[in-house]
């Protein structure tokens, strides 16, 4: 028998997770085709002084959804890349629903708590979201064209800093250094892919180091 | 100070653009990020060595490039 909240308990008294003002929930596909964009998002957000968070490392099972939602709740912003609308070639041939589903969670949370969460939609092709997710018609999508430079450009459009504005060229520098570091990082971590929790943390730390070195030299 | 007041103070939502936000949170350093992520000091030192190697390799490539080349112009823009 499920335990219910005692009668008369105020739902508003349930403590909400604390929001980290510089955290961004990154909802992007984790596949080889998206590996360049994955690194671009990491480099771009670190250059902007934001910390990306991903669902990598959250184990499956009944608690996974709760943990994903908790992660969204702790992030001030979320970026949802809806580029992966194709069917997966491996059987069974199905589309990936995780990205739109997590976007729905973020929108629901933002509707209930508008001052605690802001969400952004990113896509590869212009006008495609109007067909693939027409409920969002009227929402501005950020079109990156599946290029790292496009991702950097749109991140600069989404997040504006009055001071310490990195340029797209500076972000691309960090991205290229990060990309070149991946083989050595995989060797040290024993990882076969960059889509893992441990290597993700290492990528964040590396990108931050590259950014700090650039700021010291300038 | 409550979280709502802090967030209101640190971010401003630009309604005219539709989807851009001004951020004024401080930029965390690499050490702060590593501590927040729970990366051990030993691993941080390993990552720092990777950074040094990559930056050194980049300098060698930039030195080898002839003057006025695209790579030199790019390097100046990135600085």
Coordinates of C-alpha atoms in Angstrom, one line a residue:
Chain A
X1 CA 0.0 0.0 0.0
X2 CA 1.5 3.4 -1.0
X3 CA 2.3 5.9 1.6
X4 CA 0.3 9.0 1.2
X5 CA 1.0 12.5 2.4
X6 CA -0.9 13.1 5.7
X7 CA -4.2 14.9 5.2
X8 CA -3.9 18.6 5.5
X9 CA -0.2 18.6 4.6
X10 CA 0.6 21.6 2.5
X11 CA 2.3 20.6 -0.8
X12 CA 4.1 23.9 -0.8
X13 CA 5.9 22.9 2.4
X14 CA 7.7 20.0 0.5
X15 CA 11.3 21.3 0.1
X16 CA 12.3 22.0 -3.5
X17 CA 15.8 21.2 -4.6
X18 CA 18.2 24.2 -4.5
X19 CA 18.7 25.8 -7.9
X20 CA 22.3 26.3 -9.1
X21 CA 22.2 29.7 -11.0
X22 CA 25.0 28.7 -13.4
X23 CA 23.9 25.2 -14.2
X24 CA 22.5 24.2 -17.6
X25 CA 20.7 20.9 -18.2
X26 CA 22.0 19.6 -21.5
X27 CA 19.5 17.4 -23.3
X28 CA 21.2 16.2 -26.5
X29 CA 21.5 12.8 -28.3
X30 CA 24.4 10.6 -27.2
X31 CA 25.6 9.0 -30.4
X32 CA 28.7 9.2 -32.6
X33 CA 27.1 11.6 -35.0
X34 CA 26.5 14.1 -32.3
X35 CA 30.0 13.8 -30.7
X36 CA 31.3 17.0 -32.3
X37 CA 28.2 18.9 -31.2
X38 CA 28.5 17.4 -27.7
X39 CA 32.0 18.7 -27.4
X40 CA 30.9 22.1 -28.8
X41 CA 28.2 22.4 -26.2
X42 CA 30.6 21.7 -23.4
X43 CA 33.2 24.1 -24.7
X44 CA 30.7 26.8 -25.4
X45 CA 28.9 26.7 -22.1
X46 CA 32.2 26.5 -20.1
X47 CA 33.5 29.6 -22.0
X48 CA 30.3 31.4 -21.1
X49 CA 30.9 30.6 -17.4
X50 CA 28.1 28.0 -17.2
X51 CA 28.3 24.4 -16.0
X52 CA 26.5 21.8 -18.2
X53 CA 24.8 18.8 -16.5
X54 CA 23.8 15.6 -18.3
X55 CA 21.9 12.5 -17.6
X56 CA 24.9 10.3 -18.3
X57 CA 25.7 8.1 -15.3
X58 CA 22.1 8.1 -14.0
X59 CA 21.3 4.3 -13.7
X60 CA 18.2 2.9 -15.3
X61 CA 15.2 1.6 -13.4
X62 CA 12.3 3.2 -11.6
X63 CA 14.4 5.9 -10.0
X64 CA 15.9 7.2 -13.3
X65 CA 13.0 9.4 -14.1
X66 CA 13.0 10.9 -10.6
X67 CA 16.7 11.6 -10.9
X68 CA 16.4 13.2 -14.3
X69 CA 13.6 15.4 -13.0
X70 CA 15.7 16.3 -10.0
X71 CA 18.5 17.3 -12.3
X72 CA 16.3 19.5 -14.3
X73 CA 15.0 21.1 -11.1
X74 CA 18.5 21.9 -9.9
X75 CA 19.5 23.6 -13.2
X76 CA 18.6 27.2 -13.8
X77 CA 18.5 26.6 -17.6
X78 CA 18.1 23.7 -20.0
X79 CA 19.0 23.2 -23.6
X80 CA 17.1 20.7 -25.6
X81 CA 18.5 19.6 -29.0
X82 CA 15.7 18.1 -31.0
X83 CA 17.9 17.2 -34.0
X84 CA 17.6 13.5 -33.7
X85 CA 14.2 12.9 -35.4
X86 CA 15.4 10.1 -37.6
X87 CA 14.6 6.5 -37.0
X88 CA 17.4 4.5 -35.4
X89 CA 18.9 2.1 -38.0
X90 CA 19.4 -0.7 -35.6
X91 CA 16.3 -2.9 -35.2
X92 CA 13.7 -2.2 -33.9
X93 CA 13.7 1.0 -36.0
X94 CA 12.3 3.6 -33.7
X95 CA 12.8 7.3 -33.2
X96 CA 14.4 8.6 -30.0
X97 CA 11.7 10.0 -27.7
X98 CA 14.0 10.9 -24.8
X99 CA 14.8 14.4 -25.9
X100 CA 11.2 15.7 -26.5
X101 CA 10.1 13.9 -23.3
X102 CA 12.8 15.7 -21.2
X103 CA 11.8 18.9 -22.9
X104 CA 8.3 18.3 -21.7
X105 CA 9.5 17.8 -18.2
X106 CA 11.5 21.0 -18.3
X107 CA 8.5 23.0 -19.7
X108 CA 6.2 21.6 -17.1
X109 CA 8.6 22.5 -14.3
X110 CA 9.2 26.0 -15.8
X111 CA 5.4 26.6 -16.0
X112 CA 5.0 25.8 -12.4
X113 CA 8.1 27.8 -11.4
X114 CA 8.7 30.4 -14.0
X115 CA 11.4 32.3 -12.0
X116 CA 13.4 29.1 -11.4
X117 CA 13.9 27.7 -14.9
X118 CA 14.3 28.8 -18.5
X119 CA 14.4 26.4 -21.4
X120 CA 15.9 26.7 -24.9
X121 CA 15.3 24.5 -28.0
X122 CA 18.1 23.9 -30.5
X123 CA 17.7 22.2 -33.9
X124 CA 19.7 21.5 -37.0
X125 CA 17.2 22.5 -39.7
X126 CA 15.1 25.6 -39.8
X127 CA 11.3 25.1 -40.0
X128 CA 11.7 21.4 -39.1
X129 CA 10.5 21.9 -35.5
X130 CA 7.3 23.4 -36.9
X131 CA 6.5 19.9 -38.3
X132 CA 8.1 17.6 -35.7
X133 CA 6.9 19.4 -32.6
X134 CA 4.1 21.8 -33.7
X135 CA 3.0 22.3 -30.2
X136 CA 6.0 24.6 -29.9
X137 CA 4.9 26.8 -32.8
X138 CA 5.6 30.4 -31.7
X139 CA 8.7 29.4 -29.7
X140 CA 12.0 30.6 -31.2
X141 CA 14.3 27.7 -31.9
X142 CA 18.0 28.1 -32.2
X143 CA 19.2 26.6 -35.4
X144 CA 22.8 25.5 -35.4
X145 CA 23.0 23.7 -38.7
X146 CA 24.8 20.7 -37.0
X147 CA 28.1 22.6 -36.9
X148 CA 30.2 23.4 -33.9
X149 CA 30.4 27.1 -35.0
X150 CA 26.6 27.1 -35.2
X151 CA 26.3 25.8 -31.7
X152 CA 28.7 28.5 -30.4
X153 CA 26.8 31.2 -32.3
X154 CA 23.5 30.2 -30.9
X155 CA 24.9 29.8 -27.4
X156 CA 26.1 33.4 -27.6
X157 CA 22.6 34.4 -28.8
X158 CA 21.0 32.5 -25.9
X159 CA 23.2 33.6 -23.1
X160 CA 24.4 37.2 -23.0
X161 CA 27.1 38.4 -20.7
X162 CA 27.5 42.1 -20.2
X163 CA 31.1 41.6 -19.3
X164 CA 33.7 38.9 -20.3
X165 CA 32.0 38.0 -23.5
X166 CA 33.8 35.3 -25.3
X167 CA 33.8 35.4 -29.1
X168 CA 32.9 32.5 -31.3
X169 CA 36.6 32.3 -32.3
X170 CA 37.7 31.9 -28.7
X171 CA 35.0 29.3 -28.1
X172 CA 36.2 27.4 -31.2
X173 CA 39.7 27.4 -29.9
X174 CA 38.6 25.7 -26.7
X175 CA 36.5 23.3 -28.7
X176 CA 39.5 22.3 -31.0
X177 CA 41.8 21.8 -28.0
X178 CA 39.2 19.7 -26.3
X179 CA 38.7 17.6 -29.4
X180 CA 42.4 17.0 -29.7
X181 CA 42.5 15.9 -26.1
X182 CA 39.8 13.2 -26.4
X183 CA 42.1 10.3 -27.5
X184 CA 44.4 10.9 -24.5
X185 CA 41.5 11.3 -22.2
X186 CA 39.9 8.0 -23.3
X187 CA 43.2 6.3 -22.8
X188 CA 43.5 7.5 -19.2
X189 CA 39.9 6.8 -18.4
X190 CA 39.8 3.4 -20.2
X191 CA 36.6 4.7 -21.9
X192 CA 35.6 3.6 -25.4
X193 CA 33.3 6.6 -25.9
X194 CA 33.1 10.2 -24.7
X195 CA 29.5 9.6 -23.5
X196 CA 30.3 8.5 -20.0
X197 CA 29.8 10.1 -16.6
X198 CA 33.5 10.1 -15.7
X199 CA 34.9 11.3 -19.0
X200 CA 32.2 14.0 -19.1
X201 CA 33.5 15.5 -15.8
X202 CA 37.0 15.3 -17.2
X203 CA 35.9 17.2 -20.3
X204 CA 34.3 19.9 -18.2
X205 CA 37.5 20.3 -16.1
X206 CA 39.7 20.3 -19.3
X207 CA 37.5 22.9 -21.0
X208 CA 37.7 25.1 -17.9
X209 CA 41.5 24.8 -17.9
X210 CA 41.8 25.8 -21.5
X211 CA 39.5 28.8 -20.9
X212 CA 41.5 29.9 -17.8
X213 CA 44.8 29.6 -19.7
X214 CA 43.4 31.8 -22.5
X215 CA 42.2 34.4 -20.0
X216 CA 45.7 34.4 -18.3
X217 CA 47.4 34.9 -21.6
X218 CA 45.2 37.7 -22.8
Chain B
X1 CA 18.2 36.0 0.8
X2 CA 15.7 33.7 -0.9
X3 CA 16.5 31.8 -4.0
X4 CA 13.8 33.6 -6.0
X5 CA 15.3 37.0 -5.1
X6 CA 18.8 35.9 -5.9
X7 CA 17.7 34.5 -9.3
X8 CA 15.8 37.7 -10.1
X9 CA 18.9 39.7 -9.3
X10 CA 21.3 37.6 -11.3
X11 CA 19.3 37.1 -14.5
X12 CA 17.1 39.2 -16.6
X13 CA 14.8 37.7 -19.2
X14 CA 14.8 39.7 -22.4
X15 CA 11.1 39.5 -23.5
X16 CA 11.6 41.3 -26.7
X17 CA 14.1 38.8 -28.2
X18 CA 11.9 35.9 -27.1
X19 CA 14.7 33.6 -26.1
X20 CA 17.9 35.2 -24.8
X21 CA 18.9 35.7 -21.2
X22 CA 21.4 38.0 -19.6
X23 CA 23.6 36.2 -17.2
X24 CA 25.7 37.9 -14.5
X25 CA 26.7 34.9 -12.4
X26 CA 30.4 34.8 -11.6
X27 CA 32.6 32.6 -13.9
X28 CA 33.8 29.6 -11.8
X29 CA 37.4 28.8 -12.1
X30 CA 38.7 25.4 -13.3
X31 CA 39.6 24.4 -9.7
X32 CA 36.1 25.3 -8.5
X33 CA 34.5 23.3 -11.2
X34 CA 36.8 20.3 -10.5
X35 CA 35.9 20.5 -6.8
X36 CA 32.2 20.8 -7.5
X37 CA 32.4 17.7 -9.8
X38 CA 34.3 15.7 -7.2
X39 CA 37.5 15.3 -9.3
X40 CA 40.4 14.2 -7.1
X41 CA 43.6 16.2 -7.0
X42 CA 45.6 13.5 -8.6
X43 CA 43.2 13.5 -11.6
X44 CA 43.2 17.3 -11.7
X45 CA 47.0 17.1 -12.0
X46 CA 46.7 14.6 -14.8
X47 CA 44.2 16.8 -16.7
X48 CA 46.5 19.8 -16.2
X49 CA 49.4 17.9 -17.8
X50 CA 47.1 17.2 -20.8
X51 CA 46.3 20.9 -21.1
X52 CA 50.0 21.8 -21.0
X53 CA 50.8 19.2 -23.7
X54 CA 48.0 20.4 -26.0
X55 CA 48.9 24.1 -25.6
X56 CA 52.6 23.3 -26.3
X57 CA 51.6 21.3 -29.4
X58 CA 49.5 24.2 -30.5
X59 CA 52.4 26.7 -30.1
X60 CA 54.7 24.4 -32.2
X61 CA 52.1 24.3 -35.0
X62 CA 51.6 28.0 -34.9
X63 CA 55.4 28.6 -35.0
X64 CA 55.7 26.3 -38.1
X65 CA 53.0 28.2 -40.0
X66 CA 54.4 30.8 -42.4
X67 CA 53.7 34.5 -41.7
X68 CA 50.4 35.8 -42.9
X69 CA 48.9 32.2 -43.2
X70 CA 45.4 31.4 -42.2
X71 CA 46.4 29.5 -39.1
X72 CA 48.4 32.5 -37.8
X73 CA 45.4 34.9 -38.5
X74 CA 43.1 32.4 -36.8
X75 CA 45.4 32.2 -33.8
X76 CA 45.4 36.0 -33.4
X77 CA 41.6 36.1 -33.6
X78 CA 41.3 33.5 -30.9
X79 CA 43.6 35.4 -28.6

